[in-house]
Short mmCIF file of C-alpha atoms and ligand atoms in Angstrom, two decimals:
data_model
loop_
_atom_site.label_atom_id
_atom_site.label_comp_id
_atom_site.label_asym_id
_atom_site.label_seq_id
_atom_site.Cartn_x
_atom_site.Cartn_y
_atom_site.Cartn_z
CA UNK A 1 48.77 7.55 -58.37
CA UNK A 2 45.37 6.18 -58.41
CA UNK A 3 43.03 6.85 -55.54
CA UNK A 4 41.77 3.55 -54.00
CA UNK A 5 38.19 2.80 -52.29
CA UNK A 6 36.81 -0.59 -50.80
CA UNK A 7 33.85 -2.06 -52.15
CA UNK A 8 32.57 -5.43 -50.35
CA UNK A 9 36.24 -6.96 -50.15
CA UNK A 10 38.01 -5.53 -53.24
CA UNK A 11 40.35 -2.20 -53.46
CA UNK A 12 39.12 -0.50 -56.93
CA UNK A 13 40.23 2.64 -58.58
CA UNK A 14 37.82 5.08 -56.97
CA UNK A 15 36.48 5.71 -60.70
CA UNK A 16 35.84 2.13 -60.81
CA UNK A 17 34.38 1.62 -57.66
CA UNK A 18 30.42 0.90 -57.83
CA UNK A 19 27.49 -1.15 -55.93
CA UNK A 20 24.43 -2.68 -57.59
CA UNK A 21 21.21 -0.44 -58.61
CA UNK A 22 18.95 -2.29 -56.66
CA UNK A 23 21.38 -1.74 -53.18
CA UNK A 24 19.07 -1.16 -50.28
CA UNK A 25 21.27 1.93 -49.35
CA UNK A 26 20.71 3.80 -52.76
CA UNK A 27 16.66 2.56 -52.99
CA UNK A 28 15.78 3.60 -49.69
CA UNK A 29 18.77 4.87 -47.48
CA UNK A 30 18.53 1.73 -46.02
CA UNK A 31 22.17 2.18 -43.98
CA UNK A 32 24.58 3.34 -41.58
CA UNK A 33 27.76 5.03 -42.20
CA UNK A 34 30.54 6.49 -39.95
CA UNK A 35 33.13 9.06 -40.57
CA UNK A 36 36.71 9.06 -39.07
CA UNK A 37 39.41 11.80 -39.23
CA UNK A 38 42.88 10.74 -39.25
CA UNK A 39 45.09 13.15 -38.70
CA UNK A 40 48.67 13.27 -38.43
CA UNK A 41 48.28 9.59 -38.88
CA UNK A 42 46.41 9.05 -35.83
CA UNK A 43 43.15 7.58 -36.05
CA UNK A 44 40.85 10.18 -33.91
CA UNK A 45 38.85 8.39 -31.72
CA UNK A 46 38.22 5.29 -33.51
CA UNK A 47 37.31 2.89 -30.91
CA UNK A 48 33.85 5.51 -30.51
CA UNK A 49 33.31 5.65 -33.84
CA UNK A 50 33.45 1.90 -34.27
CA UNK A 51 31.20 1.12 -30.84
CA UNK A 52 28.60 4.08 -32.74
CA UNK A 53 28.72 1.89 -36.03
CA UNK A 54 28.14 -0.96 -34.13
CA UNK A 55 25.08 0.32 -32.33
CA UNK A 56 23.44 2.31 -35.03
CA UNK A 57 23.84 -1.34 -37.02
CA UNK A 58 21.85 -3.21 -34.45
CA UNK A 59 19.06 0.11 -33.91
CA UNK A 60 18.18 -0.65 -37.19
CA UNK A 61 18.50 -4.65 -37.06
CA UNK A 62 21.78 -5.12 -38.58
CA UNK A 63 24.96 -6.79 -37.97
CA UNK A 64 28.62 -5.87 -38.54
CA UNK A 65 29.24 -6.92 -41.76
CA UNK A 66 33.01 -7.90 -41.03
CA UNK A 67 34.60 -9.02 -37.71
CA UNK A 68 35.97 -4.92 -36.04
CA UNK A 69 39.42 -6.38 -36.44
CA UNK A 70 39.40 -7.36 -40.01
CA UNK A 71 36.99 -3.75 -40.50
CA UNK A 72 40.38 -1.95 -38.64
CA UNK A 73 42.48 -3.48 -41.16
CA UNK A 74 40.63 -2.02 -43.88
CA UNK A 75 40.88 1.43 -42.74
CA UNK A 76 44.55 0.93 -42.28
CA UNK A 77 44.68 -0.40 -45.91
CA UNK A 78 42.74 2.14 -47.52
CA UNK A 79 44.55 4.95 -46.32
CA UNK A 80 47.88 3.09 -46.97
CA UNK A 81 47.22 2.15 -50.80
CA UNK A 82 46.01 5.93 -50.96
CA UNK A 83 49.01 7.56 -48.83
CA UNK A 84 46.97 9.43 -46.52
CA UNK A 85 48.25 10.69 -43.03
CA UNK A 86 45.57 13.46 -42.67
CA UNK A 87 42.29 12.51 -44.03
CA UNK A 88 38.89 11.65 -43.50
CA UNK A 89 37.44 8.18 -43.31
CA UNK A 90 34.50 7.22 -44.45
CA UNK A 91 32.29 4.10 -43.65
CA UNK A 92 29.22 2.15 -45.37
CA UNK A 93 27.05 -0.19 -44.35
CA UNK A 94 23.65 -1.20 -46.15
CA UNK A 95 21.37 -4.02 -46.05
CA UNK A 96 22.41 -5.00 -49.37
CA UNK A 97 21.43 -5.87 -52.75
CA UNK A 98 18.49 -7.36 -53.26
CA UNK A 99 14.81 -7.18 -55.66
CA UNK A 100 13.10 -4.30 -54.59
CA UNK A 101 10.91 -4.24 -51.91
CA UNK A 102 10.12 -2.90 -48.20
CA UNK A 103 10.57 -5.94 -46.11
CA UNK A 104 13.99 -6.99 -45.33
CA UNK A 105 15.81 -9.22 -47.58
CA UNK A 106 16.33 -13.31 -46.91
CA UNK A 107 18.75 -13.04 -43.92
CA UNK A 108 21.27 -14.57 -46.14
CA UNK A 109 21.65 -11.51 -48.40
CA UNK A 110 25.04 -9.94 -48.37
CA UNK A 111 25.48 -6.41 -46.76
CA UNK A 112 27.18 -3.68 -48.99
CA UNK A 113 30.44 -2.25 -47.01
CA UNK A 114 32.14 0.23 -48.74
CA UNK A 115 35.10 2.53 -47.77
CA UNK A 116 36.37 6.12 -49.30
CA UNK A 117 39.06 8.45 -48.32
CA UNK A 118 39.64 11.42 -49.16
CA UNK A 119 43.03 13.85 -48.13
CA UNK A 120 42.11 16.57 -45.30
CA UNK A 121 44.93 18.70 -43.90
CA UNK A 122 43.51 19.38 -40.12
CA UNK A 123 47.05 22.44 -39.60
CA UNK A 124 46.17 25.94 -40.40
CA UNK A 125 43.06 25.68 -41.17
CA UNK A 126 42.10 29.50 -41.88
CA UNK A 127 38.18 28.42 -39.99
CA UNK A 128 40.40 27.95 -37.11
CA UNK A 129 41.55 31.49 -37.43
CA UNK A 130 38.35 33.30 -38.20
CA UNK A 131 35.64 31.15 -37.38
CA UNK A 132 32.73 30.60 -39.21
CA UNK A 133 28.74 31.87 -39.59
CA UNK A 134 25.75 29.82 -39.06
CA UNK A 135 22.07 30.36 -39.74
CA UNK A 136 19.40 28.38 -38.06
CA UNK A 137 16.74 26.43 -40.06
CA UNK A 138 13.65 24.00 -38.86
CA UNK A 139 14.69 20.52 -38.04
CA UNK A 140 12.50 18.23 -40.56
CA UNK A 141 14.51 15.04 -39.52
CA UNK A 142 13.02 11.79 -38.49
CA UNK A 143 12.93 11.16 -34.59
CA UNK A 144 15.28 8.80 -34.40
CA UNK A 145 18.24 11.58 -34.64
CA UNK A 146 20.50 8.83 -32.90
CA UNK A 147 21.09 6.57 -35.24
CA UNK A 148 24.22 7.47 -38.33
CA UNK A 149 21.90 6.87 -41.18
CA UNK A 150 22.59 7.67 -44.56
CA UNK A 151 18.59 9.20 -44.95
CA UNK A 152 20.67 12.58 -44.98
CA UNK A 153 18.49 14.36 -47.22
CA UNK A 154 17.06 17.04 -44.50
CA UNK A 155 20.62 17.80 -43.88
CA UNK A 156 21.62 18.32 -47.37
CA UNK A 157 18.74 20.47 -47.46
CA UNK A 158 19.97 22.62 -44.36
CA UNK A 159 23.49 22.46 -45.34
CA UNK A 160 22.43 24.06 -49.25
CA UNK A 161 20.44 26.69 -47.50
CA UNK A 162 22.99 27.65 -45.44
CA UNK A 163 25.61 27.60 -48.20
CA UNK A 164 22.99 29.89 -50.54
CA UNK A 165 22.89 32.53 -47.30
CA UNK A 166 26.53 32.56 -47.85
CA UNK A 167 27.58 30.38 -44.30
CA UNK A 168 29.50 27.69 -43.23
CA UNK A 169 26.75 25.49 -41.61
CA UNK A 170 23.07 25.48 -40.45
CA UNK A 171 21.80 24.70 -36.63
CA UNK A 172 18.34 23.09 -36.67
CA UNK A 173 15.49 23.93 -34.24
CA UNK A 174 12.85 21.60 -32.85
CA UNK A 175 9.17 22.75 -32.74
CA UNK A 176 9.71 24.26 -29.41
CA UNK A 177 12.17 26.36 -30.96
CA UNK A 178 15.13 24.85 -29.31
CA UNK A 179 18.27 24.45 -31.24
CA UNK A 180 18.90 20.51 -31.54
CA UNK A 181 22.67 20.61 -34.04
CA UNK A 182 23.85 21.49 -37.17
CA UNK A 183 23.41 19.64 -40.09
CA UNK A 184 26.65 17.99 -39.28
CA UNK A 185 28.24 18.66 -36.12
CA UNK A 186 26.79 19.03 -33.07
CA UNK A 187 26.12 22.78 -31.22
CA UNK A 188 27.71 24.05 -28.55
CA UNK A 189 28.04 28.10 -26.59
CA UNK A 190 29.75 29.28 -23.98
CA UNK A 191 27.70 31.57 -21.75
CA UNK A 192 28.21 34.73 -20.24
CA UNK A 193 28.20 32.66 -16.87
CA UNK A 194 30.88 30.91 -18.24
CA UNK A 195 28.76 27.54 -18.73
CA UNK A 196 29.37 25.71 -21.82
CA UNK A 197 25.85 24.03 -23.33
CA UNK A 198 25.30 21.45 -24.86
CA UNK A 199 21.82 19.37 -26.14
CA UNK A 200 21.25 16.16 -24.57
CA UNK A 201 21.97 13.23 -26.39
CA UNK A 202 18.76 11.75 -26.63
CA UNK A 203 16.97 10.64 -29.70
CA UNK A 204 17.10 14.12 -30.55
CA UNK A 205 20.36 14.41 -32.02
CA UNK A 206 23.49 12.42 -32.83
CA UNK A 207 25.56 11.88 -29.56
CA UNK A 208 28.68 12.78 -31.72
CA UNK A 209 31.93 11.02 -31.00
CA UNK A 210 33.80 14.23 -31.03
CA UNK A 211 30.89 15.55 -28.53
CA UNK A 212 31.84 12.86 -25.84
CA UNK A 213 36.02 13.48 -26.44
CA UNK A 214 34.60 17.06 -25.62
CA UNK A 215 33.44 15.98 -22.35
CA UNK A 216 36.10 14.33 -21.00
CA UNK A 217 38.25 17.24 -22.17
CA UNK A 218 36.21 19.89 -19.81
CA UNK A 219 36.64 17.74 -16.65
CA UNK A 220 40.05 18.20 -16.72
CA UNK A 221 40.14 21.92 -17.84
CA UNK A 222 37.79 22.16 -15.54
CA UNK A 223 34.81 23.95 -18.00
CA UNK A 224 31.44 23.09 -16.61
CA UNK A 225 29.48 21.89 -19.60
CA UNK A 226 25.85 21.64 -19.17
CA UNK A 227 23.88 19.24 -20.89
CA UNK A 228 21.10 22.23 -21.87
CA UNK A 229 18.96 22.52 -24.62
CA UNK A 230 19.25 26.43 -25.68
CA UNK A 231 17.28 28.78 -28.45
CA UNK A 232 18.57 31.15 -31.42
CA UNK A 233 17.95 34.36 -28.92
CA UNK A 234 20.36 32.80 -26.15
CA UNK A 235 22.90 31.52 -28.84
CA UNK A 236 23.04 35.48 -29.86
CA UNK A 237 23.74 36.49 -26.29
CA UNK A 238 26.90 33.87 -25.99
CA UNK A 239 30.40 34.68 -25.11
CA UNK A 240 31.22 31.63 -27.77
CA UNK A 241 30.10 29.67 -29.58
CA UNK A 242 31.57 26.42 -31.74
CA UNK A 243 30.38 23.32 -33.43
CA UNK A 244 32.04 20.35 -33.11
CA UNK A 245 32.41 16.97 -35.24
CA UNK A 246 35.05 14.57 -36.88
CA UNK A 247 35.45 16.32 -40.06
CA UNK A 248 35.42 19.86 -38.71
CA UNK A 249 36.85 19.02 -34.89
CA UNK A 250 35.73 21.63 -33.47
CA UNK A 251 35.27 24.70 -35.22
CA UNK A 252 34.69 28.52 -33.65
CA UNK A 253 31.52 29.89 -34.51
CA UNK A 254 31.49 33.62 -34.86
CA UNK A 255 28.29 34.93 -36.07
CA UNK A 256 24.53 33.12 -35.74
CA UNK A 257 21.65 34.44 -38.09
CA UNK A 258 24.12 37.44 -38.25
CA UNK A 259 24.56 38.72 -35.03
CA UNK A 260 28.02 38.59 -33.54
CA UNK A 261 29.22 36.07 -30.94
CA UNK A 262 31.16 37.48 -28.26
CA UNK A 263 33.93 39.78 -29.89
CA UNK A 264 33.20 38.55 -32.91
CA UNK A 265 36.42 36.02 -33.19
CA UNK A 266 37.34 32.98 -32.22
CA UNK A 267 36.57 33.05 -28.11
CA UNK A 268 39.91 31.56 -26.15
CA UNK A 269 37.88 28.56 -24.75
CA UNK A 270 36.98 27.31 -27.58
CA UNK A 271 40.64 27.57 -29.20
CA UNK A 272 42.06 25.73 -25.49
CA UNK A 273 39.34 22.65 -26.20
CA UNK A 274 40.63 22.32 -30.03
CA UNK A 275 44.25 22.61 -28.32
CA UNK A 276 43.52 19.86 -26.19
CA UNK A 277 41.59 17.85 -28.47
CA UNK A 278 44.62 17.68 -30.78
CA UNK A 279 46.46 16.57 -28.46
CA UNK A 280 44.18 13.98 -26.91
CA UNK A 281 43.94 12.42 -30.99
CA UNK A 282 47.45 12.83 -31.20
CA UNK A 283 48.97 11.48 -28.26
CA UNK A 284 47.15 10.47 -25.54
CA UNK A 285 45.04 7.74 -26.96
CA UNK A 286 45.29 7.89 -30.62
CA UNK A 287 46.72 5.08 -31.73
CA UNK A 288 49.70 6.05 -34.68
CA UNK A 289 50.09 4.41 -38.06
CA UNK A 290 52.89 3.71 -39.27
CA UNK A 291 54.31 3.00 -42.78
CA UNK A 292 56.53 3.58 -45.52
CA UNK A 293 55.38 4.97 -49.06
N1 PLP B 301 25.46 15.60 -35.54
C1 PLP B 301 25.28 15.24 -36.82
C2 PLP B 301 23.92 15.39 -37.43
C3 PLP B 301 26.36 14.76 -37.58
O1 PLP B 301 26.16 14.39 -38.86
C4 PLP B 301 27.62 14.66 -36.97
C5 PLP B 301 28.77 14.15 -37.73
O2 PLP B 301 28.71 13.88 -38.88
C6 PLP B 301 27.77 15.05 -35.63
C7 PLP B 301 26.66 15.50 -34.94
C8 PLP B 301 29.09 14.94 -34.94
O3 PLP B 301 29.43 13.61 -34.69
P1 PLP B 301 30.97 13.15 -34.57
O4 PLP B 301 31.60 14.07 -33.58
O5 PLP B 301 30.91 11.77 -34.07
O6 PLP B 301 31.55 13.28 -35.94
#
């Protein structure tokens, strides 16, 4: 079967699927993107991810390049041609095609939207199980952490190093030393106290979508999270520690720059606000596809 993707209003054989060498996004990351997980054929949060595509669009003076219900039919499309249930989603937007050069193109110029999939089976997962390591890096990012950009080339830098040191992900640290998120996912421990931290979601980092499901979730397990900025040395000292995003939900940490975490497994609070999670996406607001192969 042949794996579909969208490219500005057609469904192409992935293989097939190409935009223009002179596309804003791929001569000067000049885009936005968004990434969804569906899982178990519920779309996981999608009316955040949509509202964050929408304002990360107009932070950088862009529109939506399709009406959200038309853009909603898409996704449902995509992952129907390719037969996904559990997969990830993921979301364009540039400023389009046009002669190179700084300045925006003529208002008239068409926007690139394109739209991959790709299968991701969210049961068993074996990070679940044993958690992963992290190492912490400098943050070298632009200060507008906010917006989704696709300007991802700090991140790819974190992520490689972190991958060469033989772990799952790298945390970045601001000047003052505090730890602002990985290179994708945002950062979270438990402490001692039993407080769970949290950066602010300022300008510093992405306020993820998963992040703010996160929230809600401690209110009613009653967790107190803190919105806290903390450093490497107190990350060491935490009872748990996890990262949390739409790809990798939220996933137990278990060492940082090699020291243990807690016991040196997954910690139990972290496991209940997965538990929960899952079942928030999967039936309390995610909204189920249906169809027949
Ligand atoms: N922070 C960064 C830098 C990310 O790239 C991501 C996700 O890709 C997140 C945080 C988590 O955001 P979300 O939970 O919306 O996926």
């Amino acid at each position: 079967m042949p794996r579909y993707a969208y490219v500005n209003g057609a469904y192409l054989p992935h293989k097939e699927a190409s935009v223009h060498i002179e596309d804003r996004g791929f001569q000067f990351a000049d885009g936005v993107y968004e990434v969804i997980a569906c899982i178990h054929g519920h779309l996981a949060d999608e009316r955040g991810h949509l509202d964050r595509l929408k304002r990360s669009l107009s932070e950088v003076g862009m529109k939506m390049p399709l009406p959200e219900e038309t853009l909603r039919f898409i996704i449902r499309e995509l992952l129907r041609r390719n037969r996904l249930q559990n997969a990830i989603v993921y979301m364009q937007v540039t400023r389009g095609s046009a002669r190179r050069d700084f300045a925006f193109p003529a208002e008239n110029t068409l926007q690139s939207l394109i739209l991959t999939t790709w299968p991701f089976h969210y049961d068993n997962l074996p990070k679940m199980e044993k958690g992963v390591s992290v190492i912490t890096v400098p943050d070298i990012r632009w200060k507008r952490r906010d917006i989704k950009t696709v300007a991802l080339l700090p991140q790819v830098l974190a992520k490689q190093k972190a991958i060469e040191k033989g772990v799952h992900e790298a945390w970045m640290l601001d000047d003052e030393g505090y730890i602002t998120e990985g290179s994708a996912s945002n950062a979270w421990i438990l402490t001692k106290e039993g407080l769970l931290l949290t950066r602010k979601a300022d300008n510093d980092i992405l306020r993820g979508v998963t992040r703010t499901a996160i929230s809600k979730i401690c209110m009613d397990l009653k967790i107190e999270m803190v919105e806290q900025s903390f450093t490497p040395a107190q990350s060491y000292e935490a009872s748990e520690a996890f990262m949390s995003s739409a790809s990798a939900v939220i996933t137990p940490i278990v060492t940082i720059d090699g020291h243990n975490i807690g016991t040196g497994k997954p910690g139990d609070v972290t496991l209940r606000i997965y538990e929960e999670y899952r079942a928030y996406v999967e039936g309390l607001r995610g909204q189920q596809l249906r169809w027949s192969a």
